[in-house]
Coordinates of C-alpha atoms and ligand atoms in Angstrom, one line a residue:
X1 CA 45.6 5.3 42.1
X2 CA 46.0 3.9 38.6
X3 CA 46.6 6.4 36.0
X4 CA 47.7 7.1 32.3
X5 CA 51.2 8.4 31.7
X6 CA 53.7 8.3 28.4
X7 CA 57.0 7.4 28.9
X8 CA 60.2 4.8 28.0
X9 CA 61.4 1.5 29.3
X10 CA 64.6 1.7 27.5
X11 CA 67.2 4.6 26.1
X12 CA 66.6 3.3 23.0
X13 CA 63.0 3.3 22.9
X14 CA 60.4 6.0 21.8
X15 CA 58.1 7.3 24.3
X16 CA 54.7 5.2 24.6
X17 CA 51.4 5.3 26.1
X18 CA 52.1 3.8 30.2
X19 CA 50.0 2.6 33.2
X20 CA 51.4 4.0 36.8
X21 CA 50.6 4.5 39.8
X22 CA 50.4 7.8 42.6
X23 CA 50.2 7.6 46.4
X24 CA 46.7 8.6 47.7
X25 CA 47.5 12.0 49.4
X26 CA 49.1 11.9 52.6
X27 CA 48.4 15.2 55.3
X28 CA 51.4 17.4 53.6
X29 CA 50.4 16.2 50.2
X30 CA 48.2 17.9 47.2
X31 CA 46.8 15.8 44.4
X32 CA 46.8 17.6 41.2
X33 CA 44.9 16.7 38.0
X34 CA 47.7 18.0 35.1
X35 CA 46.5 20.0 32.6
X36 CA 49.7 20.6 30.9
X37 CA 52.9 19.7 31.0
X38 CA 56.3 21.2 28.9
X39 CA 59.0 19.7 27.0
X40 CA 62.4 20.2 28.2
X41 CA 65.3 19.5 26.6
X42 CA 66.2 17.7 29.6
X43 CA 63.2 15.5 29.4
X44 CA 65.5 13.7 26.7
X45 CA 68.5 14.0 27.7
X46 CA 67.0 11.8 30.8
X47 CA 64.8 9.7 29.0
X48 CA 67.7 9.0 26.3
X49 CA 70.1 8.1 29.2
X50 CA 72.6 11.1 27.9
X51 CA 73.5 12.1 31.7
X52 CA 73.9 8.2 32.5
X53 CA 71.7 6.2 35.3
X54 CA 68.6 6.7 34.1
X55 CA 66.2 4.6 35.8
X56 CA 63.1 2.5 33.8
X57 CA 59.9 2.6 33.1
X58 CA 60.9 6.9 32.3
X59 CA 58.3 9.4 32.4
X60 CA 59.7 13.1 31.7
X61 CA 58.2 15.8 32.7
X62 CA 59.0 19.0 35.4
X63 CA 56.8 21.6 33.8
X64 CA 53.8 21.1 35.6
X65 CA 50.1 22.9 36.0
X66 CA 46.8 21.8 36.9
X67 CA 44.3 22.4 39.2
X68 CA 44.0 20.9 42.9
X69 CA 41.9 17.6 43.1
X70 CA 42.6 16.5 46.7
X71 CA 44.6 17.6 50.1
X72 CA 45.7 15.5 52.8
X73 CA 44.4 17.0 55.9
X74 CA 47.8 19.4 57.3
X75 CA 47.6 21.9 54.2
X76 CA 47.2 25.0 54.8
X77 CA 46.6 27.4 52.4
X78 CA 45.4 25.7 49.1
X79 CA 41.6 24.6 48.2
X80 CA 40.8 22.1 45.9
X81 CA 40.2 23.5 42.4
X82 CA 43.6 26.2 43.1
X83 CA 45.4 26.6 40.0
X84 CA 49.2 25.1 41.1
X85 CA 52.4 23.9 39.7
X86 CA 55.6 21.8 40.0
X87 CA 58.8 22.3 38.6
X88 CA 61.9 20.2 38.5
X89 CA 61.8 19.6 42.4
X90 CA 59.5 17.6 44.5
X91 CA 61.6 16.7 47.8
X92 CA 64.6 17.8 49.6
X93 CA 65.7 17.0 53.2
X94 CA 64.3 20.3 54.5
X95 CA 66.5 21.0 57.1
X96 CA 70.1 21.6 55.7
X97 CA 71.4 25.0 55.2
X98 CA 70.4 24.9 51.7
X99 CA 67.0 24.0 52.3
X100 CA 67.0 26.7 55.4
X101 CA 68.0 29.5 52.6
X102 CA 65.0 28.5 50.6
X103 CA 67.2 27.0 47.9
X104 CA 66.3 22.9 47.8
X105 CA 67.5 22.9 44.1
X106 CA 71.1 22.9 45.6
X107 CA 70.5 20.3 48.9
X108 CA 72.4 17.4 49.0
X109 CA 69.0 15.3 48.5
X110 CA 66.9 17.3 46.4
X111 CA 64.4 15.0 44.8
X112 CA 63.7 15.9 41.2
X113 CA 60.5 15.5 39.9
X114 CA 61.6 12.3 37.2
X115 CA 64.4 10.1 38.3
X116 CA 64.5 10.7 41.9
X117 CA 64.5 8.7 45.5
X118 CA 61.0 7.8 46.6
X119 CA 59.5 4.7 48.7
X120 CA 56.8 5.6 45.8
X121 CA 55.9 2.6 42.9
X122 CA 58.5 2.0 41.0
X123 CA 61.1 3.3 43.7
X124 CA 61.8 6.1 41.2
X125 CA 59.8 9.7 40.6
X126 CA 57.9 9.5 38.0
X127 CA 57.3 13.0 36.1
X128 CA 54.4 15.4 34.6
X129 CA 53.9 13.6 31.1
X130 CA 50.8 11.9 33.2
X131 CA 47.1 13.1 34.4
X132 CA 47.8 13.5 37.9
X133 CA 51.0 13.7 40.4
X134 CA 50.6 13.7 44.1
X135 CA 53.3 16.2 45.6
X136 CA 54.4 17.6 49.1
X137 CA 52.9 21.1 49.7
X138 CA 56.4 22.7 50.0
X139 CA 57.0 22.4 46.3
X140 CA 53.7 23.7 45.2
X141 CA 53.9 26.7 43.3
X142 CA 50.4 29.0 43.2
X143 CA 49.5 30.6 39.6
X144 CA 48.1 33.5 39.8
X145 CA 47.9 34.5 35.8
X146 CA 44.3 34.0 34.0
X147 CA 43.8 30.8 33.6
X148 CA 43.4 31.1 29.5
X149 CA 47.7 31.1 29.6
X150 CA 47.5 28.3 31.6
X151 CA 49.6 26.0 29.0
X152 CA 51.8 28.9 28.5
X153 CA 52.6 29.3 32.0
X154 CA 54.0 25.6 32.2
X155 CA 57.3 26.3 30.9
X156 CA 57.6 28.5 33.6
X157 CA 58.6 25.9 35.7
X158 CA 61.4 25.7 34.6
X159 CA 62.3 27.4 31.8
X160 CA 61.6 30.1 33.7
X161 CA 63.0 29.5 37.0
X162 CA 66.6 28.6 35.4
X163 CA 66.6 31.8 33.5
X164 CA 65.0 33.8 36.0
X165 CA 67.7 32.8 39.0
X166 CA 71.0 33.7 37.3
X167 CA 69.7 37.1 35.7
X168 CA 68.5 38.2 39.8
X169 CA 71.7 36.3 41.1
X170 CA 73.7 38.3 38.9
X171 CA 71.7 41.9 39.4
X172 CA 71.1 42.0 36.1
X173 CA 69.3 45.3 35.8
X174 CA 69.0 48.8 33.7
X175 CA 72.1 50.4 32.4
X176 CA 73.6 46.6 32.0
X177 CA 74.5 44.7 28.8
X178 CA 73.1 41.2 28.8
X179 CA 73.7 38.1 26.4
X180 CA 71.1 35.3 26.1
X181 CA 72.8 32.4 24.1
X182 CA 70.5 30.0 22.3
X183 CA 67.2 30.8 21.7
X184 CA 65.7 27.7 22.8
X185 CA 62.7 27.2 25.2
X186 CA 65.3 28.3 28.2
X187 CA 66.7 30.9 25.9
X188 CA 63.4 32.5 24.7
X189 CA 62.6 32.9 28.5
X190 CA 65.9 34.6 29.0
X191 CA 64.9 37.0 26.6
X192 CA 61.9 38.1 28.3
X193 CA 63.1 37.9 31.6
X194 CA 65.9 40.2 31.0
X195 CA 63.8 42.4 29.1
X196 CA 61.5 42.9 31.8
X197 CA 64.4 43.7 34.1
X198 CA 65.5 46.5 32.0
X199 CA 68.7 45.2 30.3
X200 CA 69.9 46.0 27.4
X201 CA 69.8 42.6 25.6
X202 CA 71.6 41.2 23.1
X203 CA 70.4 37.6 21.6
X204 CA 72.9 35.0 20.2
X205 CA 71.7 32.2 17.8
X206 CA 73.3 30.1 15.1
X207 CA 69.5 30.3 13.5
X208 CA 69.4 32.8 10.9
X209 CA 65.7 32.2 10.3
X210 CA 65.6 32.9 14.6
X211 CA 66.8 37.0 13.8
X212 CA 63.5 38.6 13.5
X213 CA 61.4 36.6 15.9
X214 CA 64.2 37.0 18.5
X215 CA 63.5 41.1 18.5
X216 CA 60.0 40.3 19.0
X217 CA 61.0 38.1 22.6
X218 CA 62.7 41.4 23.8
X219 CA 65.9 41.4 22.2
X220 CA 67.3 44.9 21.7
X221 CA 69.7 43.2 19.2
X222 CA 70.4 40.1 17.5
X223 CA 73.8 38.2 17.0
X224 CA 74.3 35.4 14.6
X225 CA 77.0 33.7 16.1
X226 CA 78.2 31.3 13.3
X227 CA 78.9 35.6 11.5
X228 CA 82.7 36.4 13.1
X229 CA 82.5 39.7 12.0
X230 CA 79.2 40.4 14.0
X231 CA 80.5 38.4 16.8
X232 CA 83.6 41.0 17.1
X233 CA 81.8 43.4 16.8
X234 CA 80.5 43.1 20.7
X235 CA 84.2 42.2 22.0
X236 CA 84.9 43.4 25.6
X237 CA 81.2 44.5 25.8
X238 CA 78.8 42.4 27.9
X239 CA 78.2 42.8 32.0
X240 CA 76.6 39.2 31.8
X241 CA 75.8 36.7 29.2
X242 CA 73.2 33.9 29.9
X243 CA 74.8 30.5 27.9
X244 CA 71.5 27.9 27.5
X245 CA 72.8 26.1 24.5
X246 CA 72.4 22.5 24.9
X247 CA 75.6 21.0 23.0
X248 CA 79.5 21.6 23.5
X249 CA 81.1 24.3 21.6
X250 CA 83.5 26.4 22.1
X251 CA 82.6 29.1 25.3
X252 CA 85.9 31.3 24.4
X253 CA 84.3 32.9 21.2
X254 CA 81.2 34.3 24.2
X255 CA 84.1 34.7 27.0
X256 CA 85.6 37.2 24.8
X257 CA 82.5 39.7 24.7
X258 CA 82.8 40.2 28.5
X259 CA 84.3 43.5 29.9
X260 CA 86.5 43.7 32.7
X261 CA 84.8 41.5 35.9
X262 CA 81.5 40.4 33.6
X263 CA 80.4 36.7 33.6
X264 CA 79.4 34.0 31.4
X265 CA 76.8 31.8 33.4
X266 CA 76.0 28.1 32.0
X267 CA 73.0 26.8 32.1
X268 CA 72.7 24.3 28.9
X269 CA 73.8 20.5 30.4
X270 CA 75.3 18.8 27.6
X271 CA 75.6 15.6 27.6
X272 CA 79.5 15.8 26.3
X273 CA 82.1 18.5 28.0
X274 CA 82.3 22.2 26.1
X275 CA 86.3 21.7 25.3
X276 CA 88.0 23.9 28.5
X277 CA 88.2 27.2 28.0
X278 CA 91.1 29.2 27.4
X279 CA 92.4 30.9 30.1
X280 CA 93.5 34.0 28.8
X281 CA 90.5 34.5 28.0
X282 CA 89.6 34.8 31.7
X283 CA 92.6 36.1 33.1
X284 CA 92.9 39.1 30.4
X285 CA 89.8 40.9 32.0
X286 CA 89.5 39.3 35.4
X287 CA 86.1 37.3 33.5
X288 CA 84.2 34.5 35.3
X289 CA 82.9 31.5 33.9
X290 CA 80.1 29.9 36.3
X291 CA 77.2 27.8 36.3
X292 CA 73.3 27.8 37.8
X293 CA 70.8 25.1 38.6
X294 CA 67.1 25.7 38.3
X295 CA 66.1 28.0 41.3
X296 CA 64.3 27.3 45.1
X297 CA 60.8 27.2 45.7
X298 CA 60.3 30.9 46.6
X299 CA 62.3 32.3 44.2
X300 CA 60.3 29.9 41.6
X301 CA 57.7 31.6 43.5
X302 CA 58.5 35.3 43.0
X303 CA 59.4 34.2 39.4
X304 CA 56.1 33.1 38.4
X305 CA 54.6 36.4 40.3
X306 CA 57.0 38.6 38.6
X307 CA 55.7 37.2 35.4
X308 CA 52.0 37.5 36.4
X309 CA 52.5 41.1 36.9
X310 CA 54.5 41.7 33.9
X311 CA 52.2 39.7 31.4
X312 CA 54.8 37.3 30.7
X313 CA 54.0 33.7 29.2
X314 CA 56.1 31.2 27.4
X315 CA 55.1 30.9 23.6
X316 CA 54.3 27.9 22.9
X317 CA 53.2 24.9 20.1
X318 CA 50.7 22.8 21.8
X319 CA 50.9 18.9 21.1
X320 CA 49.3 15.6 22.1
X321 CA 51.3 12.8 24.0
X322 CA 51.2 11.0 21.4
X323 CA 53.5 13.8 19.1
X324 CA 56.3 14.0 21.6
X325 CA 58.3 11.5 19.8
X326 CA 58.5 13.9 17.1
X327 CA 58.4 16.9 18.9
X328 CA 62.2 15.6 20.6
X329 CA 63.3 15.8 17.0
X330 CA 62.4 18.6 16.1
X331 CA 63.3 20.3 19.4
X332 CA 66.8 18.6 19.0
X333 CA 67.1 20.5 15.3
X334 CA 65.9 23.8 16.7
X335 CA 62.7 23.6 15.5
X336 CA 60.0 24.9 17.8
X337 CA 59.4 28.5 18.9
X338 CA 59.7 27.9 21.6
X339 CA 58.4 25.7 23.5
X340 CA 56.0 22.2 23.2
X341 CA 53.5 22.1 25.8
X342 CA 51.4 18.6 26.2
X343 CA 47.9 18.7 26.2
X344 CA 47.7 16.0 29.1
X345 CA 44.1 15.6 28.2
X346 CA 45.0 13.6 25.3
X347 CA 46.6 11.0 27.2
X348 CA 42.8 9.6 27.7
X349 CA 41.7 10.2 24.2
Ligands
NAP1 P1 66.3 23.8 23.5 O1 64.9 24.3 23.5 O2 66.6 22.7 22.6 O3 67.2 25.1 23.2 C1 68.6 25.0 23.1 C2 69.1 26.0 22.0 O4 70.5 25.9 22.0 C3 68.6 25.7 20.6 O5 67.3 26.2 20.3 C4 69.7 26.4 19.8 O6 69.4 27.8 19.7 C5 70.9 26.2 20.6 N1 71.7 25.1 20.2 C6 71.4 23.8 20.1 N2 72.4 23.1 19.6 C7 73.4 23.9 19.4 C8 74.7 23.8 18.8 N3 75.2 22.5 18.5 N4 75.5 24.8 18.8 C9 75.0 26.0 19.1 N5 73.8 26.3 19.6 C10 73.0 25.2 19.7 O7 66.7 23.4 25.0 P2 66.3 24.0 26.4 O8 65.1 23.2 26.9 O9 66.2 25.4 26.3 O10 67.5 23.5 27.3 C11 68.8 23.9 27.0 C12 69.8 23.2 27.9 O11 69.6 23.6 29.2 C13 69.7 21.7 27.9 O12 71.0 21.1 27.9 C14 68.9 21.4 29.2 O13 69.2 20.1 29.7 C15 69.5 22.4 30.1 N6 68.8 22.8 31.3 C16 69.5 23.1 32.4 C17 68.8 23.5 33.5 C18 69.6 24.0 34.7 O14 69.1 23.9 35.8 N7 70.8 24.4 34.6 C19 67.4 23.5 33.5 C20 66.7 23.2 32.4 C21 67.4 22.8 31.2 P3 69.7 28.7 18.4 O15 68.9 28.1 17.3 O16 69.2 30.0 18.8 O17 71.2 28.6 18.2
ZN2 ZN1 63.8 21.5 32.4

């Protein structure tokens, strides 16, 4: 089916109005009519060609909801009209040990939802910055909050999921000290997440203007980390700290905080290496320095469950497609608490 989408041809192009196509449903597939769909900073570091081999015509996109508009005849479970979602995956091989364990966001063929392998028009995954998508029921995800939060469950997908999977992997729990750096759209997630888990949490942000509002995501306290003397402050001090931020800098100044065993995970993707970390700063307190990819379908699952039961939502500034070109700006100078969700509506208006 023909339908409207906004997207690139080029790395050097803005965003613009597109024409593509979906594959009618086949028996595993669900058809869903998007409602909304977030902004992720990765959404232009693809779209920008920043991680290399992007591929063209480019439509971003992995935080997905909508409602169910048609099933191919094998799926089980879902009616039309369900409130679903998709996240950053839409395919994996479905029979490694990966994709056994639940956890397609590390098999070797994980398809993501822009950018990926598909026998699909253009060859290519096209993502959620359209009206519809056409995905296989494995990487469905059911929303069970009221549908008014709708648009601020989008993020979810994977905001959420990438925050959410490191803080469980980790135990992050009551009675621990927990970092978030970078309160972005992963970041502000982070906050909440850890929150809910009964951390003690500690934000980190080189916004100023970011100190109050960051207390009000669930931060117990709040670090400006450009201030050295508030950063020492916390040296030798954290079980886990939660690193989102999206450019290099340097990862010693958080590496320090750590007690004995803690552990910095990364979850920001520059597009340029962090310069390598010292390694006293590691050896010094047995610290670890690691990284985490998005999360599997059931844990994105249990994620967006957890958060139905605990009230949790991303907060959000809604735009039109045709705003996203500026809304990469300002996301790119820090400017949006926290996250832009696109009415998908308006890509018909
Ligand atoms: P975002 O909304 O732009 O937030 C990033 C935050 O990092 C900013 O709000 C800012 O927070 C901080 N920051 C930005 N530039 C900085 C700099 N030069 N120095 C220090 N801090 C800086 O981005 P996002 O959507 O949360 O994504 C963050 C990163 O995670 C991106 O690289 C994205 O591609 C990546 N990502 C990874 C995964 C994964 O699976 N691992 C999944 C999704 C996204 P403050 O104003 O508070 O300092
Ligand atoms: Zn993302």
């Amino acid at each position: 089916m023909n339908i409207k989408a906004y997207g690139a041809l080029a790395a050097e192009q803005p965003l613009k109005p597109l024409d593509i196509i979906r594959r009618a449903p086949s028996a595993y597939d669900v058809q869903i009519d998007i409602a909304y769909c977030g902004v992720c900073h990765s959404d232009v570091h693809q779209v920008r060609s920043e991680w290399a081999g992007t591929l063209y015509p480019c439509v971003p996109g992995h935080e997905i909801v909508g409602r169910v508009s048609a099933l191919g005849g094998q799926v089980s479970g879902l009616q039309i009209g369900d409130l679903v979602g998709v996240g950053c995956i839409v395919d994996s091989c479905q029979s490694c040990a990966d994709c056994g364990d639940g956890l397609e966001n590390y098999c070797d063929h994980m398809v993501g939802t822009y950018n990926g392998p598909t026998s699909d028009s253009p060859g290519h995954t096209l993502g959620g910055y359209s009206q519809q998508i056409v995905v296989h029921e494995r990487y469905v995800l059911r929303i069970r909050h009221p549908e008014s939060q709708l648009a601020a469950v989008a993020p979810l997908l994977c905001a959420g999921i990438t925050t959410y999977s490191p803080l469980r992997h980790w135990q992050v729990g009551p009675g621990q000290k927990v970092g978030v750096v970078g309160i972005g759209g992963l970041g502000h997630m982070g906050l909440k997440l850890a929150h809910a888990m009964g951390a003690h949490v500690v934000a980190f942000t080189t916004s100023e203007s970011k100190r109050d509002a960051a207390k009000a995501l669930g931060a117990d306290e709040v670090v400006v980390s450009r201030n050295a003397d508030e950063m020492a402050a916390h040296a030798k001090s954290f079980d886990f700290i939660l690193n989102t931020v999206a450019a290099p800098h340097d990862l010693n100044a958080f590496l320090v905080l750590l007690k004995r065993d803690g552990t910095m995970t990364l979850v920001g993707a520059p597009a340029t290496p962090h310069p390598s970390p010292q390694v006293f700063s590691l050896i010094t307190k047995r610290r670890s320095l690691a990284g985490s990819m998005i999360g599997g379908i059931p844990e994105t699952q249990e994620m967006l469950d957890f958060c139905a039961s605990h009230g949790i939502v991303a907060d959000i500034e809604m735009i039109r497609a045709d705003e996203v070109n500026t809304a990469y700006e300002r996301m790119i100078k820090g400017d949006v608490k926290y996250r832009f969700v696109i009415d998908c509506a308006s890509l018909t208006a």
